[in-house]
Short mmCIF file of C-alpha atoms in Angstrom, two decimals:
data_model
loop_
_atom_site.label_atom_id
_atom_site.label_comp_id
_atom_site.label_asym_id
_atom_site.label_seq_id
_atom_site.Cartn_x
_atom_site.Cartn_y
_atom_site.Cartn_z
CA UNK Q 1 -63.15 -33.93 116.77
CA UNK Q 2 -64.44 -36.48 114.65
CA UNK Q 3 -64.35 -38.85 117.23
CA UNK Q 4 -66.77 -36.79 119.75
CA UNK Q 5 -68.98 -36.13 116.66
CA UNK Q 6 -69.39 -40.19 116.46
CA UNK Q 7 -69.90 -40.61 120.42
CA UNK Q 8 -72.05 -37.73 120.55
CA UNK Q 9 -74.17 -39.45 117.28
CA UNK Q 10 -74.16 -42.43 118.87
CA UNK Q 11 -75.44 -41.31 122.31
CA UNK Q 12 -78.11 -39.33 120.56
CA UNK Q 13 -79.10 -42.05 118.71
CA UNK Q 14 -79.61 -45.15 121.26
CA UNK Q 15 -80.40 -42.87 123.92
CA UNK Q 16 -83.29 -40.86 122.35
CA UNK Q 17 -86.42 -40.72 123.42
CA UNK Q 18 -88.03 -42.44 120.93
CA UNK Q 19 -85.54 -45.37 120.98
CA UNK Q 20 -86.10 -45.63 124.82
CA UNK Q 21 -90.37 -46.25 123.72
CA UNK Q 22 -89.61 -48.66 121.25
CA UNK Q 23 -88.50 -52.56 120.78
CA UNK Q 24 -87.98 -54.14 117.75
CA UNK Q 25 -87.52 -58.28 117.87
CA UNK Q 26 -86.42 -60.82 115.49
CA UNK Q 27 -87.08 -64.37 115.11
CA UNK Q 28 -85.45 -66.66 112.65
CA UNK Q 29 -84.49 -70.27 112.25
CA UNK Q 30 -81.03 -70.17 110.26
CA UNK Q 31 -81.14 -73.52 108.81
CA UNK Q 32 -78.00 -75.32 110.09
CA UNK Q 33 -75.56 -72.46 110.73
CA UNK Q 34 -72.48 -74.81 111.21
CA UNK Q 35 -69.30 -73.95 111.25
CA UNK Q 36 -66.89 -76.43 109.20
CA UNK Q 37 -64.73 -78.04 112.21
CA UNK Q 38 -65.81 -80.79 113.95
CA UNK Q 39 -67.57 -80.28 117.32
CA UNK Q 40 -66.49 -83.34 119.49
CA UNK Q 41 -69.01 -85.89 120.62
CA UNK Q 42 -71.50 -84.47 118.09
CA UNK Q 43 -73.11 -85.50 114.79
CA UNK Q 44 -71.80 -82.81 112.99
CA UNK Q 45 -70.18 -84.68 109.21
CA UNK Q 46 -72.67 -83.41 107.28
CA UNK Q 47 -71.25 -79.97 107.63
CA UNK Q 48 -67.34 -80.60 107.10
CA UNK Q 49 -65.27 -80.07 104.03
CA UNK Q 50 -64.37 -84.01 103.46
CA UNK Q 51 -67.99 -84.01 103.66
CA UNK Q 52 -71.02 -85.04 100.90
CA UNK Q 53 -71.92 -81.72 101.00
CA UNK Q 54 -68.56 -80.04 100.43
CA UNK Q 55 -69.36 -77.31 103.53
CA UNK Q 56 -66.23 -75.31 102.94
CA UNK Q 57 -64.64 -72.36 104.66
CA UNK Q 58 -66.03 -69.98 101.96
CA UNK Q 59 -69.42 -71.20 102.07
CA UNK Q 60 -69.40 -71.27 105.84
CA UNK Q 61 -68.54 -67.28 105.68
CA UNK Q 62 -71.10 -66.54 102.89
CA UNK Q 63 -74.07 -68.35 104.83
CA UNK Q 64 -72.61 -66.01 107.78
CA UNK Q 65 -72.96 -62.88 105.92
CA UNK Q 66 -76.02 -63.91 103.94
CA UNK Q 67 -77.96 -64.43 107.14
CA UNK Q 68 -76.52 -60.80 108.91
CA UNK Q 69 -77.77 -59.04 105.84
CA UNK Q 70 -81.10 -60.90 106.25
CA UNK Q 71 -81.00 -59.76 109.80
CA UNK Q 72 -80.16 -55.84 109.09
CA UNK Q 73 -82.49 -55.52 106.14
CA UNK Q 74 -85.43 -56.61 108.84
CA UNK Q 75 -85.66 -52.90 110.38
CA UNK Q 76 -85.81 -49.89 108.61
CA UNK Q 77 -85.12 -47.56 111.64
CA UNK Q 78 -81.84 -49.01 112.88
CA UNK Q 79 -80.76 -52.62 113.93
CA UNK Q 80 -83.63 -54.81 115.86
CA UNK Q 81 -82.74 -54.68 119.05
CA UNK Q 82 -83.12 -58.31 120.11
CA UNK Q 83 -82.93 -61.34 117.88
CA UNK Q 84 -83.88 -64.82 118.77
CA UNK Q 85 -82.13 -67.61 116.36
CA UNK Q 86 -82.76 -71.09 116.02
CA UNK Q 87 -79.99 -73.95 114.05
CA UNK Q 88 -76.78 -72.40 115.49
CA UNK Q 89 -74.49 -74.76 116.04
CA UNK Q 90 -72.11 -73.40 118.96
CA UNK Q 91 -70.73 -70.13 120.19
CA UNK Q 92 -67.93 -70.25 117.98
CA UNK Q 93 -70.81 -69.57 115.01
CA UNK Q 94 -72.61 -66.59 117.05
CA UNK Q 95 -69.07 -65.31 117.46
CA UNK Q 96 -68.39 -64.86 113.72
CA UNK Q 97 -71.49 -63.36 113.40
CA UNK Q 98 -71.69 -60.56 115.56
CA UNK Q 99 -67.79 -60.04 115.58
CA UNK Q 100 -66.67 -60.62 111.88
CA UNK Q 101 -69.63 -61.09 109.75
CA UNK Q 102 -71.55 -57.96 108.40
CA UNK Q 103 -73.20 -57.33 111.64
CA UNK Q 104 -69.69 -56.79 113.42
CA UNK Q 105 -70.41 -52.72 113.42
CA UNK Q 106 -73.82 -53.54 114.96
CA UNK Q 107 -72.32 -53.80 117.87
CA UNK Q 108 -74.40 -56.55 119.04
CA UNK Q 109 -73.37 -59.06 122.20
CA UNK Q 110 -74.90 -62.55 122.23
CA UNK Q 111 -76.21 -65.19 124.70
CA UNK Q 112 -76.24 -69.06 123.84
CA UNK Q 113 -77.15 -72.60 124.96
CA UNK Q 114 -75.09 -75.41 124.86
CA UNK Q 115 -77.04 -78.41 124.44
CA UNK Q 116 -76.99 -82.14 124.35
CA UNK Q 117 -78.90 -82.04 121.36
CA UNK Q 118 -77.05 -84.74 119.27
CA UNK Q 119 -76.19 -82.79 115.85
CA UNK Q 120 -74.95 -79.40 118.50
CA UNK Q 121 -77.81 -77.74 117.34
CA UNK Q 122 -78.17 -74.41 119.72
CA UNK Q 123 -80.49 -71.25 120.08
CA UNK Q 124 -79.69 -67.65 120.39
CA UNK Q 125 -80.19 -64.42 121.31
CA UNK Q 126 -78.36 -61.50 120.01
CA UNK Q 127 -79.38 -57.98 121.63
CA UNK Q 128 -78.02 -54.68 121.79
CA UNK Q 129 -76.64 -53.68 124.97
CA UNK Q 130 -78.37 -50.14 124.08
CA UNK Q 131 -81.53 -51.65 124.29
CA UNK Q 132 -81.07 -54.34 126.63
CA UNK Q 133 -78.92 -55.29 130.24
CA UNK Q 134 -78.83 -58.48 130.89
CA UNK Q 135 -79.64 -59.45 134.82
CA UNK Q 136 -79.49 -62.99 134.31
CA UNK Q 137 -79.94 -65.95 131.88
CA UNK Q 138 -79.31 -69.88 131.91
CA UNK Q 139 -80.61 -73.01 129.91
CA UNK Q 140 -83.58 -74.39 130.52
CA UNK Q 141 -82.79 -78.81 130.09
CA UNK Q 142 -85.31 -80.50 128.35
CA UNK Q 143 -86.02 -84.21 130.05
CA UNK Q 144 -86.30 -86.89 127.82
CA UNK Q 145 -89.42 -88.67 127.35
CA UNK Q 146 -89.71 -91.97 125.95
CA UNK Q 147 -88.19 -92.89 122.84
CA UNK Q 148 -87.00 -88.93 122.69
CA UNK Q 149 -83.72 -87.70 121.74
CA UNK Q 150 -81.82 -85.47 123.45
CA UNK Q 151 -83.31 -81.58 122.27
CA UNK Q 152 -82.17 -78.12 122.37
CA UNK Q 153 -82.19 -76.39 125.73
CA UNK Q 154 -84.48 -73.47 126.02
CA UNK Q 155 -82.81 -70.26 126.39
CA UNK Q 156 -83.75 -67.76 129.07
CA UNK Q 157 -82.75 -64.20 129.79
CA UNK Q 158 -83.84 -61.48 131.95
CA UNK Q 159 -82.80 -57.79 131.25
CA UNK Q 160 -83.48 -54.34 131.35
CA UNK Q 161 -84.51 -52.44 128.44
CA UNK Q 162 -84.24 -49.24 127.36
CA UNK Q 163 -87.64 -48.11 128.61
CA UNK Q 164 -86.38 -49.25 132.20
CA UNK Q 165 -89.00 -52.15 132.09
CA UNK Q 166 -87.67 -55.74 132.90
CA UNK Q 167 -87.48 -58.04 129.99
CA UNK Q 168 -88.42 -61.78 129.90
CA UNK Q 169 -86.86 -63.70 126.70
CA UNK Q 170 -87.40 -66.92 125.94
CA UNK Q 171 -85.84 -68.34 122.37
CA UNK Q 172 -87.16 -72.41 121.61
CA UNK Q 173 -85.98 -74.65 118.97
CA UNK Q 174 -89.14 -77.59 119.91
CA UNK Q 175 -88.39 -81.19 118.26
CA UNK Q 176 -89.01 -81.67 114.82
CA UNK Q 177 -92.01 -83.68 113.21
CA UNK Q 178 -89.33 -86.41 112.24
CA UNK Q 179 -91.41 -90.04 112.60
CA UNK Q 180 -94.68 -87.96 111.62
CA UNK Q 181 -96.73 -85.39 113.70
CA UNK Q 182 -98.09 -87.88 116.16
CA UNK Q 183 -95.29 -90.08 117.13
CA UNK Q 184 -93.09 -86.97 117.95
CA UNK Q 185 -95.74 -84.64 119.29
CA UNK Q 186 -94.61 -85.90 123.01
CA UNK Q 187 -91.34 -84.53 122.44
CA UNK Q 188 -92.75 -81.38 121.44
CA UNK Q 189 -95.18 -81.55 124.57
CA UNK Q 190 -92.16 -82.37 127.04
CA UNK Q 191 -90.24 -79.12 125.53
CA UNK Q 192 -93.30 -77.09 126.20
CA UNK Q 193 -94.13 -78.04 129.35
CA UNK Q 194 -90.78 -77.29 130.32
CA UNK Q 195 -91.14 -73.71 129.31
CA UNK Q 196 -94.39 -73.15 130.67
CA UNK Q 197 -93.17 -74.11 134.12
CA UNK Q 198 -90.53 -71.21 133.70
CA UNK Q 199 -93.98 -68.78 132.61
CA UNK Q 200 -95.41 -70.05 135.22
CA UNK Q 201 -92.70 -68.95 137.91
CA UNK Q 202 -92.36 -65.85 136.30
CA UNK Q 203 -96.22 -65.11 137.19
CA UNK Q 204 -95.71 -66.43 140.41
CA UNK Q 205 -93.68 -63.29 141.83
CA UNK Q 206 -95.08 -60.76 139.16
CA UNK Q 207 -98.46 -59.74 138.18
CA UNK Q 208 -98.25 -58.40 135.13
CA UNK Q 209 -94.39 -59.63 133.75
CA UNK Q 210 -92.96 -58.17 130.40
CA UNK Q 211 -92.61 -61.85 128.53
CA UNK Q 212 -91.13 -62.61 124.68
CA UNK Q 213 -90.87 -65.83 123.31
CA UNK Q 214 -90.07 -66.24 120.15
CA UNK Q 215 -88.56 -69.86 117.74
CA UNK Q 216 -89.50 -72.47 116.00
CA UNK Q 217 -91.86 -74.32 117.63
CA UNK Q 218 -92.74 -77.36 114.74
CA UNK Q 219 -95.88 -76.58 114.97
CA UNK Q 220 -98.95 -74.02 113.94
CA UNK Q 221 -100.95 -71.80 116.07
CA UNK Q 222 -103.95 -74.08 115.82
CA UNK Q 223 -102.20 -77.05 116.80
CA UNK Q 224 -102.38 -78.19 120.24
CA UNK Q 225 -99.63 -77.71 122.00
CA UNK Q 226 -99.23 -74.32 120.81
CA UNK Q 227 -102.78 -73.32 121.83
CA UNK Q 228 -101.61 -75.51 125.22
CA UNK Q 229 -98.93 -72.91 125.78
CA UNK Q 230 -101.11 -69.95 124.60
CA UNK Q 231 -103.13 -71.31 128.40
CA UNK Q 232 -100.37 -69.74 130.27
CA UNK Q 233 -101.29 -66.31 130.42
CA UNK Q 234 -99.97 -65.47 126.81
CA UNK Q 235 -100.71 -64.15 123.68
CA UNK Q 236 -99.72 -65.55 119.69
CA UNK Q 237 -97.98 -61.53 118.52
CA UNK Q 238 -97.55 -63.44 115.20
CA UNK Q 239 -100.83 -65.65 114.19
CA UNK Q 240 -102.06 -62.75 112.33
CA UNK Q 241 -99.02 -61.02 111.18
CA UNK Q 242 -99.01 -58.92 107.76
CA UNK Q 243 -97.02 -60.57 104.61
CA UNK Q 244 -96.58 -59.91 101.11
CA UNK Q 245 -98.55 -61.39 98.39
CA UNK Q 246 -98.56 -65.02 97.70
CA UNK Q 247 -96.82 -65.52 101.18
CA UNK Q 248 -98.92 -67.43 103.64
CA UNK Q 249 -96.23 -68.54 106.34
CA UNK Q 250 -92.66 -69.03 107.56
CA UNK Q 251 -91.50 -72.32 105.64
CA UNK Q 252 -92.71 -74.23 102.88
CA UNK Q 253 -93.15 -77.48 102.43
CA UNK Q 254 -94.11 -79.66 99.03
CA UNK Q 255 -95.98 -76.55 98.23
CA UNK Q 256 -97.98 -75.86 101.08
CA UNK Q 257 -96.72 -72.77 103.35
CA UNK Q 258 -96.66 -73.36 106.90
CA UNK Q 259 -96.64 -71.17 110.03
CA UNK Q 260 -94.10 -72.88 112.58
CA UNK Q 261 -92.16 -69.90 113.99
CA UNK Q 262 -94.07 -67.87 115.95
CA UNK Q 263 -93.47 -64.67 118.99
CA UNK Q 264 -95.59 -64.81 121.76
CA UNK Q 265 -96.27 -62.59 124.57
CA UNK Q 266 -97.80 -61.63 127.72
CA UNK Q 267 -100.68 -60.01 127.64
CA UNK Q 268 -98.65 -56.77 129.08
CA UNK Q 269 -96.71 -56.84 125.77
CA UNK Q 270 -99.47 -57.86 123.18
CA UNK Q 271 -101.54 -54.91 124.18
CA UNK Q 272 -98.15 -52.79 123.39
CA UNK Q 273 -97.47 -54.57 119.87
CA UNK Q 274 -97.31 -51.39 116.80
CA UNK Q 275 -96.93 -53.97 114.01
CA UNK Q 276 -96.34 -57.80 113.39
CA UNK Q 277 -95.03 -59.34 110.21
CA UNK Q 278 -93.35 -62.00 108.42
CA UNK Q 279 -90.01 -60.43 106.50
CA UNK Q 280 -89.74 -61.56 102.93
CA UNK Q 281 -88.24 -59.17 100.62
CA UNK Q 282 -87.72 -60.70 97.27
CA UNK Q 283 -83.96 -61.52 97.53
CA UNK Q 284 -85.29 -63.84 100.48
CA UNK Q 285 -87.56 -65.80 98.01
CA UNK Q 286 -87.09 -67.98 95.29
CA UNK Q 287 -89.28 -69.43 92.60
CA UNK Q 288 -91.20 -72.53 93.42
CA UNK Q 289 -90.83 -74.65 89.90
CA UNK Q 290 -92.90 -77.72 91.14
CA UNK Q 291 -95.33 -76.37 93.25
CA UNK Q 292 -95.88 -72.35 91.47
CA UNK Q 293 -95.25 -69.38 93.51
CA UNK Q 294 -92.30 -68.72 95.78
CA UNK Q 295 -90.77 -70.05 98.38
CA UNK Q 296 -87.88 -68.97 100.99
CA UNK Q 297 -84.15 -69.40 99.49
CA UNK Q 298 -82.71 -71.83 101.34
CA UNK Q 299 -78.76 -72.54 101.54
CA UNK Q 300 -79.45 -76.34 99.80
CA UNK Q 301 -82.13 -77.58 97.72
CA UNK Q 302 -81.58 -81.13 98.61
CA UNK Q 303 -77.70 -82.25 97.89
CA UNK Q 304 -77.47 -79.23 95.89
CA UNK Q 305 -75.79 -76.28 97.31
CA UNK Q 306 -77.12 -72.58 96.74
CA UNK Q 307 -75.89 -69.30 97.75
CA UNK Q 308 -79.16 -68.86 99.81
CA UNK Q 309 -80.44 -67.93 103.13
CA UNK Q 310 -82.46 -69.99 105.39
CA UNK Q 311 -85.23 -72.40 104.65
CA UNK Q 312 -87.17 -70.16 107.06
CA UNK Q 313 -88.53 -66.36 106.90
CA UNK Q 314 -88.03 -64.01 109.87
CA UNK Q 315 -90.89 -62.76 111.76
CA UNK Q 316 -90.28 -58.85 113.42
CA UNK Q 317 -92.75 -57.24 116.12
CA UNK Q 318 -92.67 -53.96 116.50
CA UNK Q 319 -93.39 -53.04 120.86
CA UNK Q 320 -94.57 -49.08 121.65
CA UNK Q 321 -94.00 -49.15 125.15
CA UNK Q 322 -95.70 -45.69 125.49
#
């Protein structure tokens, strides 16, 4: 009896109504979720026991469940149904987390990329299979440019959600600012043109198509390449996102917030957004000593490890589909 109770709860509650006219999405960057084994053929001896940083077993599992309660305390009705994540390093990691971590009873499955990025680094997408089929999804390679290193892939999925709309989800991890904003803003421009091709196909045999993308793009919303991608038929969900007090962006950097993560959408989703925010409940902040103010707990300040989070905040958008 106790069992149909649970079904019959269950049913109800993922197959409601109001579930069905709702979406609620997730971006965060995880700052290097490694596991602590070595990956072959990748760069991966920071994160190892024998390591300078000591990444143990037990502080492997912590970060795990540190970043699935960051995760569940994003949504107050129920789990979000999709998550993008950024600094995963493999499968093995998205495995723990949605099988063994505090998320396992979210029931969540997860898609990944495998890229020849040289540290393993990876994106994600988690989703509920209540609130989203998947039809298909691959990588999208990045081509090198000149003096690039090989980046993350781009992830892409196509599903059906609960509403019975088709879903297009896109998760990025762009090329960092390493070698200062100009010299690496090519490699940032080569990832992006890459994914606005894909946009671009997606208009070419739909009219009005159902588009997310959400990561860490290395760059604001006034920059660029960002307002460059923006030209393809979409929409920044995020640029003016609600935040709490004294927080003015998703990472922080000698002081100075920044706003690097950002969702975007087509314009057949921003017209649908409820709400748009950057998540940062106090046990996700820290106090800034040099700078004043707060800043997001991150898992090491410098050499020095902390029981934190991510270095990143997570953004959550909110879609009313009727």
């Amino acid at each position: 009896m106790k069992k149909v109770l649970l079904s019959f709860f269950i049913l109800h509650f993922f197959f409601s109504p109001a579930r069905a006219q709702s979406l609620t999405f997730v971006e965060l960057n995880c700052e290097n979720l490694f596991d602590y084994r070595h990956d072959e053929g990748k760069d991966d001896s920071e994160y190892l026991p024998e390591a300078t940083r000591h990444w143990t077993k037990k502080r492997y599992w912590r970060k795990l469940n540190n970043i699935a309660q960051e995760l569940l305390s994003t949504s107050d009705e129920g789990i979000p149904d999709l998550i993008g994540l950024c600094e995963i390093e493999n499968d093995s990691t998205m495995h723990d987390l949605v099988r063994r971590s505090l998320l396992r009873n979210a029931g969540y499955e997860y898609l990944t990329t495998s890229s020849p990025d040289l540290r393993g680094i990876d994106v994600a997408l988690l989703y509920s299979p209540f609130s989203f089929a998947p039809i298909r999804s691959y990588s999208l390679r990045v081509i090198p440019v000149e003096k690039m290193r090989p980046t993350r892939d781009i992830l892409y999925a196509c599903g059906e959600i609960a509403s019975g709309d088709t879903l297009h989800v896109f998760v990025v991890h762009l090329p960092s600012r390493f070698g200062g904003e100009r010299y690496s803003r090519p490699f940032r421009q080569a990832a992006a043109n890459r994914l606005c091709e894909a946009v671009d196909s997606i208009y070419a045999v739909s009219l009005q198509p159902q588009i997310l993308i959400a990561g860490d793009f290395n760059d604001g919303a006034e920059s660029e390449i960002l307002q460059g991608i923006c030209r393809h038929r979409l929409h920044n969900l995020t640029q003016q996102g609600e935040a709490p007090e004294g927080v003015h962006g998703t990472y922080r950097y000698q002081g100075e917030w920044e706003s690097i993560d950002h969702i975007l959408g087509s314009p057949s989703i921003s017209k649908k957004v409820e709400s748009a925010r950057i998540h940062a409940p106090m046990f996700l902040l820290e106090e800034e000593r040099k700078y004043g103010g707060f800043k997001p707990r991150r898992t090491y300040n410098g050499m020095r490890y902390q029981p934190g989070y991510s270095d990143h905040l997570p953004l959550v958008v909110r879609i009313k589909w009727l």
